[in-house]
PDB file of C-alpha atoms and ligand atoms in Angstrom:
ATOM      1  CA  MET A   1       0.000   0.000   0.000  1.00 97.00           C
ATOM      2  CA  THR A   2       1.390   3.397  -0.961  1.00 98.00           C
ATOM      3  CA  VAL A   3       0.169   6.962  -0.630  1.00 98.00           C
ATOM      4  CA  PRO A   4      -0.985   7.092  -4.308  1.00 98.00           C
ATOM      5  CA  ASP A   5      -2.923   3.856  -3.701  1.00 98.00           C
ATOM      6  CA  LEU A   6      -5.250   5.810  -1.398  1.00 98.00           C
ATOM      7  CA  GLN A   7      -6.380   7.833  -4.409  1.00 98.00           C
ATOM      8  CA  ARG A   8      -6.586   4.734  -6.598  1.00 98.00           C
ATOM      9  CA  TYR A   9      -8.841   3.069  -4.029  1.00 98.00           C
ATOM     10  CA  LYS A  10     -11.242   6.025  -4.163  1.00 98.00           C
ATOM     11  CA  GLU A  11     -11.286   5.985  -7.957  1.00 97.00           C
ATOM     12  CA  ASP A  12     -11.899   2.211  -7.975  1.00 98.00           C
ATOM     13  CA  THR A  13     -14.529   2.577  -5.197  1.00 97.00           C
ATOM     14  CA  LYS A  14     -12.517   0.121  -3.121  1.00 98.00           C
ATOM     15  CA  LYS A  15     -12.740   0.779   0.620  1.00 98.00           C
ATOM     16  CA  ILE A  16      -9.605   1.842   2.483  1.00 98.00           C
ATOM     17  CA  VAL A  17      -9.305  -0.214   5.671  1.00 98.00           C
ATOM     18  CA  ALA A  18      -7.139   1.346   8.354  1.00 98.00           C
ATOM     19  CA  VAL A  19      -6.444   0.710  12.005  1.00 98.00           C
ATOM     20  CA  THR A  20      -4.052   2.103  14.587  1.00 98.00           C
ATOM     21  CA  ALA A  21      -1.029   0.212  15.908  1.00 98.00           C
ATOM     22  CA  TYR A  22       1.665   1.280  18.328  1.00 98.00           C
ATOM     23  CA  ASP A  23       4.108  -1.615  18.486  1.00 98.00           C
ATOM     24  CA  ALA A  24       5.716  -4.309  16.379  1.00 98.00           C
ATOM     25  CA  LEU A  25       3.668  -7.219  17.706  1.00 98.00           C
ATOM     26  CA  PHE A  26       0.273  -5.745  16.854  1.00 98.00           C
ATOM     27  CA  ALA A  27       1.540  -4.141  13.629  1.00 98.00           C
ATOM     28  CA  ARG A  28       2.477  -7.621  12.387  1.00 98.00           C
ATOM     29  CA  ILE A  29      -0.919  -9.045  13.348  1.00 98.00           C
ATOM     30  CA  VAL A  30      -2.660  -6.138  11.573  1.00 98.00           C
ATOM     31  CA  GLU A  31      -0.602  -6.739   8.446  1.00 98.00           C
ATOM     32  CA  GLN A  32      -1.187 -10.480   8.604  1.00 98.00           C
ATOM     33  CA  ALA A  33      -4.918  -9.735   8.679  1.00 98.00           C
ATOM     34  CA  GLY A  34      -4.501  -7.976   5.330  1.00 98.00           C
ATOM     35  CA  ILE A  35      -5.149  -4.492   6.710  1.00 98.00           C
ATOM     36  CA  GLU A  36      -2.760  -2.369   4.718  1.00 95.00           C
ATOM     37  CA  THR A  37      -3.059   1.085   6.241  1.00 98.00           C
ATOM     38  CA  ILE A  38      -1.689   1.568   9.754  1.00 98.00           C
ATOM     39  CA  LEU A  39      -1.975   4.787  11.723  1.00 98.00           C
ATOM     40  CA  VAL A  40       0.453   5.267  14.581  1.00 98.00           C
ATOM     41  CA  GLY A  41      -2.072   7.518  16.277  1.00 98.00           C
ATOM     42  CA  ASP A  42      -1.515   9.879  19.159  1.00 98.00           C
ATOM     43  CA  SER A  43      -4.422   7.954  20.687  1.00 98.00           C
ATOM     44  CA  LEU A  44      -1.525   5.999  22.187  1.00 98.00           C
ATOM     45  CA  GLY A  45      -1.527   8.690  24.865  1.00 98.00           C
ATOM     46  CA  MET A  46      -4.836   7.321  26.109  1.00 95.00           C
ATOM     47  CA  VAL A  47      -4.707   3.614  25.296  1.00 95.00           C
ATOM     48  CA  VAL A  48      -0.991   2.917  25.908  1.00 97.00           C
ATOM     49  CA  GLN A  49       0.099   5.669  28.293  1.00 97.00           C
ATOM     50  CA  GLY A  50      -3.156   5.827  30.284  1.00 95.00           C
ATOM     51  CA  LYS A  51      -3.609   9.581  30.001  1.00 95.00           C
ATOM     52  CA  PRO A  52      -7.036  11.252  29.933  1.00 94.00           C
ATOM     53  CA  THR A  53      -6.389  13.052  26.607  1.00 97.00           C
ATOM     54  CA  THR A  54      -3.861  13.007  23.757  1.00 98.00           C
ATOM     55  CA  LEU A  55      -2.542  16.453  24.658  1.00 98.00           C
ATOM     56  CA  SER A  56       0.632  15.450  26.482  1.00 98.00           C
ATOM     57  CA  VAL A  57       1.881  13.014  23.852  1.00 98.00           C
ATOM     58  CA  THR A  58       5.373  14.096  22.804  1.00 98.00           C
ATOM     59  CA  MET A  59       7.223  14.008  19.502  1.00 98.00           C
ATOM     60  CA  SER A  60       9.731  11.589  20.989  1.00 98.00           C
ATOM     61  CA  ALA A  61       6.927   9.170  21.959  1.00 98.00           C
ATOM     62  CA  MET A  62       5.491   9.383  18.438  1.00 98.00           C
ATOM     63  CA  LEU A  63       8.907   8.783  16.906  1.00 98.00           C
ATOM     64  CA  TYR A  64       9.524   5.797  19.173  1.00 98.00           C
ATOM     65  CA  HIS A  65       6.203   4.097  18.361  1.00 98.00           C
ATOM     66  CA  THR A  66       6.448   4.955  14.648  1.00 98.00           C
ATOM     67  CA  ARG A  67       9.848   3.241  14.547  1.00 98.00           C
ATOM     68  CA  LEU A  68       8.465   0.113  16.233  1.00 98.00           C
ATOM     69  CA  VAL A  69       5.616  -0.157  13.743  1.00 98.00           C
ATOM     70  CA  ALA A  70       7.599   0.784  10.637  1.00 98.00           C
ATOM     71  CA  ARG A  71      10.291  -1.757  11.464  1.00 97.00           C
ATOM     72  CA  ALA A  72       7.736  -4.538  11.829  1.00 98.00           C
ATOM     73  CA  VAL A  73       5.689  -4.182   8.656  1.00 98.00           C
ATOM     74  CA  ARG A  74       6.661  -5.117   5.115  1.00 96.00           C
ATOM     75  CA  GLN A  75       4.127  -3.583   2.793  1.00 96.00           C
ATOM     76  CA  SER A  76       1.673  -1.542   4.821  1.00 98.00           C
ATOM     77  CA  LEU A  77       1.268   2.182   4.567  1.00 98.00           C
ATOM     78  CA  VAL A  78       2.409   3.691   7.873  1.00 98.00           C
ATOM     79  CA  ILE A  79       0.955   7.069   8.841  1.00 98.00           C
ATOM     80  CA  GLY A  80       2.627   8.898  11.712  1.00 98.00           C
ATOM     81  CA  ASP A  81       0.427  11.202  13.771  1.00 98.00           C
ATOM     82  CA  MET A  82       1.706  14.676  14.614  1.00 98.00           C
ATOM     83  CA  PRO A  83       1.166  15.272  18.333  1.00 98.00           C
ATOM     84  CA  PHE A  84      -0.210  18.418  19.932  1.00 98.00           C
ATOM     85  CA  MET A  85       2.188  21.382  19.649  1.00 98.00           C
ATOM     86  CA  SER A  86       4.433  19.676  17.102  1.00 98.00           C
ATOM     87  CA  TYR A  87       2.949  21.660  14.182  1.00 98.00           C
ATOM     88  CA  GLN A  88       0.978  24.547  15.717  1.00 97.00           C
ATOM     89  CA  ILE A  89       3.793  26.965  16.602  1.00 97.00           C
ATOM     90  CA  SER A  90       5.323  27.592  13.202  1.00 97.00           C
ATOM     91  CA  LYS A  91       5.542  26.231   9.702  1.00 97.00           C
ATOM     92  CA  GLU A  92       9.269  25.594  10.191  1.00 97.00           C
ATOM     93  CA  GLU A  93       8.707  23.519  13.311  1.00 98.00           C
ATOM     94  CA  ALA A  94       5.874  21.635  11.616  1.00 98.00           C
ATOM     95  CA  LEU A  95       8.110  20.791   8.649  1.00 98.00           C
ATOM     96  CA  ARG A  96      10.960  19.651  10.873  1.00 98.00           C
ATOM     97  CA  ASN A  97       8.720  17.398  12.954  1.00 98.00           C
ATOM     98  CA  ALA A  98       6.946  15.937   9.919  1.00 98.00           C
ATOM     99  CA  GLY A  99      10.357  15.159   8.446  1.00 98.00           C
ATOM    100  CA  ARG A 100      11.401  13.401  11.649  1.00 98.00           C
ATOM    101  CA  LEU A 101       8.324  11.151  11.457  1.00 98.00           C
ATOM    102  CA  LEU A 102       9.255  10.176   7.897  1.00 98.00           C
ATOM    103  CA  GLN A 103      12.823   9.496   9.018  1.00 98.00           C
ATOM    104  CA  ALA A 104      11.373   7.226  11.724  1.00 98.00           C
ATOM    105  CA  GLY A 105       9.720   5.173   8.984  1.00 98.00           C
ATOM    106  CA  ALA A 106       6.304   6.763   8.371  1.00 98.00           C
ATOM    107  CA  HIS A 107       5.216   7.156   4.757  1.00 98.00           C
ATOM    108  CA  ALA A 108       2.852  10.036   5.527  1.00 98.00           C
ATOM    109  CA  VAL A 109       1.927  12.239   8.465  1.00 99.00           C
ATOM    110  CA  LYS A 110      -1.474  13.168   9.864  1.00 99.00           C
ATOM    111  CA  LEU A 111      -2.389  16.428  11.525  1.00 98.00           C
ATOM    112  CA  GLU A 112      -5.590  17.900  12.891  1.00 98.00           C
ATOM    113  CA  GLY A 113      -7.385  21.038  11.695  1.00 98.00           C
ATOM    114  CA  GLY A 114      -8.638  22.816   8.599  1.00 98.00           C
ATOM    115  CA  ALA A 115      -7.840  26.241   7.152  1.00 98.00           C
ATOM    116  CA  VAL A 116      -5.577  27.069  10.091  1.00 97.00           C
ATOM    117  CA  VAL A 117      -3.083  24.325   9.138  1.00 98.00           C
ATOM    118  CA  ALA A 118      -3.407  24.681   5.352  1.00 98.00           C
ATOM    119  CA  ASP A 119      -0.045  26.465   5.034  1.00 98.00           C
ATOM    120  CA  ARG A 120       1.632  23.564   6.867  1.00 98.00           C
ATOM    121  CA  VAL A 121      -0.051  21.015   4.619  1.00 98.00           C
ATOM    122  CA  GLU A 122       1.052  22.924   1.532  1.00 98.00           C
ATOM    123  CA  ALA A 123       4.637  23.345   2.738  1.00 98.00           C
ATOM    124  CA  MET A 124       4.956  19.644   3.607  1.00 98.00           C
ATOM    125  CA  THR A 125       3.431  18.608   0.293  1.00 98.00           C
ATOM    126  CA  ASN A 126       5.863  20.877  -1.564  1.00 98.00           C
ATOM    127  CA  ILE A 127       8.867  19.111  -0.071  1.00 98.00           C
ATOM    128  CA  GLY A 128       7.494  15.624  -0.644  1.00 98.00           C
ATOM    129  CA  ILE A 129       5.894  14.825   2.709  1.00 98.00           C
ATOM    130  CA  PRO A 130       2.433  13.351   2.120  1.00 98.00           C
ATOM    131  CA  VAL A 131      -0.156  14.699   4.552  1.00 98.00           C
ATOM    132  CA  ILE A 132      -3.430  13.237   5.788  1.00 98.00           C
ATOM    133  CA  GLY A 133      -5.858  15.790   7.243  1.00 98.00           C
ATOM    134  CA  HIS A 134      -8.150  15.224  10.210  1.00 98.00           C
ATOM    135  CA  LEU A 135     -11.460  17.084  10.654  1.00 98.00           C
ATOM    136  CA  GLY A 136     -14.579  16.865  12.803  1.00 98.00           C
ATOM    137  CA  MET A 137     -14.084  15.927  16.438  1.00 98.00           C
ATOM    138  CA  THR A 138     -10.339  16.485  16.514  1.00 98.00           C
ATOM    139  CA  PRO A 139      -9.188  15.161  19.922  1.00 97.00           C
ATOM    140  CA  GLN A 140      -6.401  17.741  20.349  1.00 98.00           C
ATOM    141  CA  ALA A 141      -9.148  20.397  20.549  1.00 97.00           C
ATOM    142  CA  VAL A 142     -11.122  18.496  23.200  1.00 97.00           C
ATOM    143  CA  HIS A 143     -11.110  21.390  25.683  1.00 97.00           C
ATOM    144  CA  GLN A 144     -12.281  23.810  23.017  1.00 95.00           C
ATOM    145  CA  TYR A 145     -15.298  21.540  22.446  1.00 95.00           C
ATOM    146  CA  GLY A 146     -15.885  20.892  26.160  1.00 95.00           C
ATOM    147  CA  GLY A 147     -15.552  17.127  25.705  1.00 94.00           C
ATOM    148  CA  TYR A 148     -15.556  14.429  23.031  1.00 93.00           C
ATOM    149  CA  LYS A 149     -18.703  15.548  21.241  1.00 94.00           C
ATOM    150  CA  VAL A 150     -20.090  15.008  17.755  1.00 97.00           C
ATOM    151  CA  ARG A 151     -19.224  17.927  15.448  1.00 97.00           C
ATOM    152  CA  GLY A 152     -21.023  19.316  12.411  1.00 97.00           C
ATOM    153  CA  LYS A 153     -24.571  18.870  13.655  1.00 97.00           C
ATOM    154  CA  ASP A 154     -25.628  22.466  13.000  1.00 96.00           C
ATOM    155  CA  GLN A 155     -25.575  24.283   9.678  1.00 97.00           C
ATOM    156  CA  HIS A 156     -22.694  26.592  10.589  1.00 97.00           C
ATOM    157  CA  GLN A 157     -20.346  23.813  11.750  1.00 97.00           C
ATOM    158  CA  ALA A 158     -21.322  21.635   8.802  1.00 98.00           C
ATOM    159  CA  GLU A 159     -20.549  24.394   6.292  1.00 98.00           C
ATOM    160  CA  GLN A 160     -17.275  25.105   8.067  1.00 98.00           C
ATOM    161  CA  LEU A 161     -16.250  21.442   7.857  1.00 98.00           C
ATOM    162  CA  ILE A 162     -17.077  21.256   4.136  1.00 98.00           C
ATOM    163  CA  ALA A 163     -15.037  24.423   3.536  1.00 98.00           C
ATOM    164  CA  ASP A 164     -12.109  23.106   5.624  1.00 98.00           C
ATOM    165  CA  ALA A 165     -12.114  19.814   3.733  1.00 98.00           C
ATOM    166  CA  LYS A 166     -11.889  21.646   0.407  1.00 98.00           C
ATOM    167  CA  ILE A 167      -9.096  23.883   1.706  1.00 98.00           C
ATOM    168  CA  LEU A 168      -7.089  20.843   2.872  1.00 98.00           C
ATOM    169  CA  GLU A 169      -7.586  19.179  -0.498  1.00 98.00           C
ATOM    170  CA  GLN A 170      -6.410  22.324  -2.261  1.00 98.00           C
ATOM    171  CA  ALA A 171      -3.382  22.539   0.020  1.00 98.00           C
ATOM    172  CA  GLY A 172      -2.334  19.058  -1.102  1.00 98.00           C
ATOM    173  CA  ALA A 173      -3.716  16.675   1.547  1.00 98.00           C
ATOM    174  CA  ARG A 174      -3.818  13.109   0.203  1.00 98.00           C
ATOM    175  CA  ALA A 175      -6.789  11.996   2.331  1.00 98.00           C
ATOM    176  CA  ILE A 176      -8.851  13.319   5.212  1.00 98.00           C
ATOM    177  CA  VAL A 177      -9.892  11.520   8.387  1.00 98.00           C
ATOM    178  CA  LEU A 178     -13.425  12.551   9.384  1.00 98.00           C
ATOM    179  CA  GLU A 179     -14.115  11.895  13.052  1.00 98.00           C
ATOM    180  CA  ALA A 180     -17.469  11.907  14.866  1.00 98.00           C
ATOM    181  CA  ILE A 181     -19.620  13.822  12.411  1.00 98.00           C
ATOM    182  CA  PRO A 182     -23.098  12.965  11.101  1.00 98.00           C
ATOM    183  CA  ALA A 183     -23.112  10.330   8.354  1.00 98.00           C
ATOM    184  CA  ARG A 184     -24.984  12.639   5.959  1.00 98.00           C
ATOM    185  CA  LEU A 185     -22.350  15.360   6.314  1.00 98.00           C
ATOM    186  CA  ALA A 186     -19.547  12.824   5.768  1.00 98.00           C
ATOM    187  CA  LYS A 187     -21.353  11.699   2.607  1.00 98.00           C
ATOM    188  CA  ILE A 188     -21.511  15.262   1.290  1.00 98.00           C
ATOM    189  CA  ILE A 189     -17.826  15.862   2.022  1.00 98.00           C
ATOM    190  CA  THR A 190     -16.866  12.522   0.464  1.00 98.00           C
ATOM    191  CA  GLU A 191     -18.806  13.346  -2.701  1.00 98.00           C
ATOM    192  CA  GLN A 192     -17.410  16.861  -2.978  1.00 98.00           C
ATOM    193  CA  LEU A 193     -13.752  15.866  -2.597  1.00 98.00           C
ATOM    194  CA  THR A 194     -11.558  14.174  -5.161  1.00 98.00           C
ATOM    195  CA  ILE A 195      -9.271  12.839  -2.394  1.00 98.00           C
ATOM    196  CA  PRO A 196     -10.500   9.998  -0.167  1.00 98.00           C
ATOM    197  CA  THR A 197     -12.143  10.386   3.227  1.00 98.00           C
ATOM    198  CA  ILE A 198     -11.473   7.912   6.011  1.00 98.00           C
ATOM    199  CA  GLY A 199     -14.194   7.845   8.626  1.00 98.00           C
ATOM    200  CA  ILE A 200     -14.194   7.123  12.332  1.00 98.00           C
ATOM    201  CA  GLY A 201     -17.669   7.694  13.668  1.00 98.00           C
ATOM    202  CA  ALA A 202     -18.613   9.321  10.376  1.00 98.00           C
ATOM    203  CA  GLY A 203     -20.967   6.687   8.962  1.00 98.00           C
ATOM    204  CA  PRO A 204     -20.731   4.293   6.045  1.00 98.00           C
ATOM    205  CA  HIS A 205     -20.314   6.680   3.103  1.00 98.00           C
ATOM    206  CA  CYS A 206     -16.626   7.534   3.590  1.00 98.00           C
ATOM    207  CA  ASP A 207     -14.058   6.077   1.209  1.00 98.00           C
ATOM    208  CA  GLY A 208     -12.545   4.124   4.079  1.00 98.00           C
ATOM    209  CA  GLN A 209     -12.730   3.464   7.794  1.00 98.00           C
ATOM    210  CA  VAL A 210     -10.249   3.625  10.651  1.00 98.00           C
ATOM    211  CA  LEU A 211     -10.592   2.432  14.258  1.00 98.00           C
ATOM    212  CA  VAL A 212      -8.358   2.485  17.295  1.00 97.00           C
ATOM    213  CA  LEU A 213      -6.962  -1.059  17.511  1.00 98.00           C
ATOM    214  CA  TYR A 214      -7.534  -1.501  21.247  1.00 97.00           C
ATOM    215  CA  ASP A 215     -11.182  -0.414  20.850  1.00 96.00           C
ATOM    216  CA  LEU A 216     -11.724  -2.831  17.979  1.00 97.00           C
ATOM    217  CA  LEU A 217     -10.216  -5.701  19.973  1.00 97.00           C
ATOM    218  CA  GLY A 218     -12.145  -4.874  23.150  1.00 96.00           C
ATOM    219  CA  LEU A 219      -8.958  -4.161  25.069  1.00 96.00           C
ATOM    220  CA  PHE A 220      -9.629  -0.574  26.080  1.00 90.00           C
ATOM    221  CA  GLU A 221     -12.886  -0.246  27.945  1.00 82.00           C
ATOM    222  CA  ASP A 222     -12.331   2.993  29.919  1.00 81.00           C
ATOM    223  CA  PHE A 223     -14.245   4.991  27.323  1.00 80.00           C
ATOM    224  CA  VAL A 224     -16.035   3.330  24.426  1.00 87.00           C
ATOM    225  CA  PRO A 225     -17.548   5.782  21.934  1.00 91.00           C
ATOM    226  CA  LYS A 226     -20.817   4.901  20.167  1.00 93.00           C
ATOM    227  CA  PHE A 227     -18.995   4.411  16.865  1.00 95.00           C
ATOM    228  CA  VAL A 228     -16.792   1.594  18.159  1.00 96.00           C
ATOM    229  CA  LYS A 229     -17.690  -1.980  17.328  1.00 96.00           C
ATOM    230  CA  PRO A 230     -15.631  -4.399  19.458  1.00 95.00           C
ATOM    231  CA  TYR A 231     -14.821  -7.400  17.252  1.00 97.00           C
ATOM    232  CA  ALA A 232     -13.270  -9.268  20.200  1.00 97.00           C
ATOM    233  CA  ARG A 233     -13.211  -9.096  24.004  1.00 96.00           C
ATOM    234  CA  LEU A 234      -9.477  -9.374  24.596  1.00 97.00           C
ATOM    235  CA  ARG A 235      -9.533  -7.515  27.898  1.00 97.00           C
ATOM    236  CA  ALA A 236     -11.911 -10.078  29.368  1.00 97.00           C
ATOM    237  CA  ASP A 237      -9.816 -12.914  27.896  1.00 98.00           C
ATOM    238  CA  ALA A 238      -6.595 -11.435  29.326  1.00 98.00           C
ATOM    239  CA  LEU A 239      -8.196 -10.969  32.725  1.00 98.00           C
ATOM    240  CA  HIS A 240      -9.476 -14.531  32.773  1.00 98.00           C
ATOM    241  CA  ALA A 241      -6.066 -15.934  31.721  1.00 98.00           C
ATOM    242  CA  LEU A 242      -4.224 -13.959  34.397  1.00 98.00           C
ATOM    243  CA  GLN A 243      -6.684 -15.020  37.098  1.00 98.00           C
ATOM    244  CA  ARG A 244      -6.246 -18.691  36.104  1.00 98.00           C
ATOM    245  CA  TYR A 245      -2.447 -18.311  36.123  1.00 98.00           C
ATOM    246  CA  LYS A 246      -2.532 -16.787  39.610  1.00 98.00           C
ATOM    247  CA  LYS A 247      -4.763 -19.541  40.953  1.00 98.00           C
ATOM    248  CA  GLU A 248      -2.633 -22.315  39.417  1.00 98.00           C
ATOM    249  CA  VAL A 249       0.595 -20.919  40.859  1.00 98.00           C
ATOM    250  CA  GLU A 250      -1.012 -20.508  44.267  1.00 98.00           C
ATOM    251  CA  HIS A 251      -2.307 -24.102  44.209  1.00 98.00           C
ATOM    252  CA  GLY A 252       0.923 -25.637  42.894  1.00 98.00           C
ATOM    253  CA  ILE A 253      -0.713 -26.657  39.604  1.00 98.00           C
ATOM    254  CA  PHE A 254       1.619 -24.521  37.448  1.00 98.00           C
ATOM    255  CA  PRO A 255       4.262 -25.413  36.432  1.00 98.00           C
ATOM    256  CA  GLY A 256       3.310 -29.051  35.868  1.00 97.00           C
ATOM    257  CA  SER A 257       5.547 -31.795  34.504  1.00 97.00           C
ATOM    258  CA  SER A 258       5.009 -30.654  30.890  1.00 97.00           C
ATOM    259  CA  GLU A 259       6.384 -27.214  31.732  1.00 98.00           C
ATOM    260  CA  SER A 260       9.351 -28.592  33.742  1.00 98.00           C
ATOM    261  CA  TYR A 261      12.789 -29.908  32.627  1.00 97.00           C
ATOM    262  CA  THR A 262      13.870 -33.389  33.574  1.00 93.00           C
TER     263      THR A 262
HETATM  264  O1  LIG B 301      -4.840   9.086  17.155  1.00 90.07           O
HETATM  265  C1  LIG B 301      -5.620   8.353  16.537  1.00 90.07           C
HETATM  266  O2  LIG B 301      -5.689   7.145  16.754  1.00 90.07           O
HETATM  267  C2  LIG B 301      -6.479   8.980  15.552  1.00 90.07           C
HETATM  268  C3  LIG B 301      -7.631   8.162  15.038  1.00 90.07           C
HETATM  269  C4  LIG B 301      -8.701   8.192  16.048  1.00 90.07           C
HETATM  270  C5  LIG B 301      -8.084   8.632  13.718  1.00 90.07           C
HETATM  271  O3  LIG B 301      -6.293  10.096  15.218  1.00 90.07           O
END
C-alpha cells in the first residue's frame, strides 16, 4: 500500500481499511490480517500511556512508536500522527517534525485542523511529505469543544467542515480523516472531494474506515464511543487468563511436569 494507492482506491470505489497500531507485535498481526493502512495515532496517549487526553503526547513518543511499527511491517502504509504542539507553533517547526516522522519510517503524516493548518499542509506537500488531514471531532481540541462531542450537527459547523475539507484538499492533503460527524455530512464531504475520506464515527459513506486497535479488539474499555464496534473481548480474555495463572501458581498446579525440565 502506498500513498498514491489511497487515491486509486477512491477511484476504484474500493474501501480503504485502516487501524491504529503502536508496536511491532500488533503491527504484524494487523498486516497479517490484510489491513494495509496503519496509523500510529496519538491515541496511544490514552490507550498505551493511560492519560485522559492526547494532549501530552510528545514528539519523541510518536517517533519511538512509529519506529516500532515501521520496522515490523513489510508492505503496509504507515501514517505517523503529529502530536499536539508539534505543528501549531510555526511552519518551520511543523516541517521539521513531519520530516522526523518520515525518518522514523512513516510514509505520511497526519495532523488535525482545517484552514488554520493549510499552510503547513502545503509546505509539507511541496517538499514531498504526504499529509493526511483530520477534521470533525479532533481530539487535540477536546477542551475547546468541552468534551468528546459530535461535530457538524448544526448548519454553521457543517458548512465550516465542508469548507475546511476543500481547503485541505487544495493545500495538497492526500486523504482526510473525518471523526465523529453525522453520516450525511460525511457523505456530502466525500462526494465533494476528489481525495478519499477515512471515517471514524462518520458513517458508512466515507471512502474508508479507521478504528483504534484496542477499541476494535475490546482491550480498552475505559471509554467506548458509540462508533466503536468491538470485534473481540481481549480484555476479558486477558483478565481470565491472568486469574487462572494466579490460581494455578497458588495451588501448585503450574508449572506441571510438561512445563518442567527433567
Ligand atoms: O490518534 C488516533 O488514533 C487517531 C484516530 C482516532 C483517527 O487520530
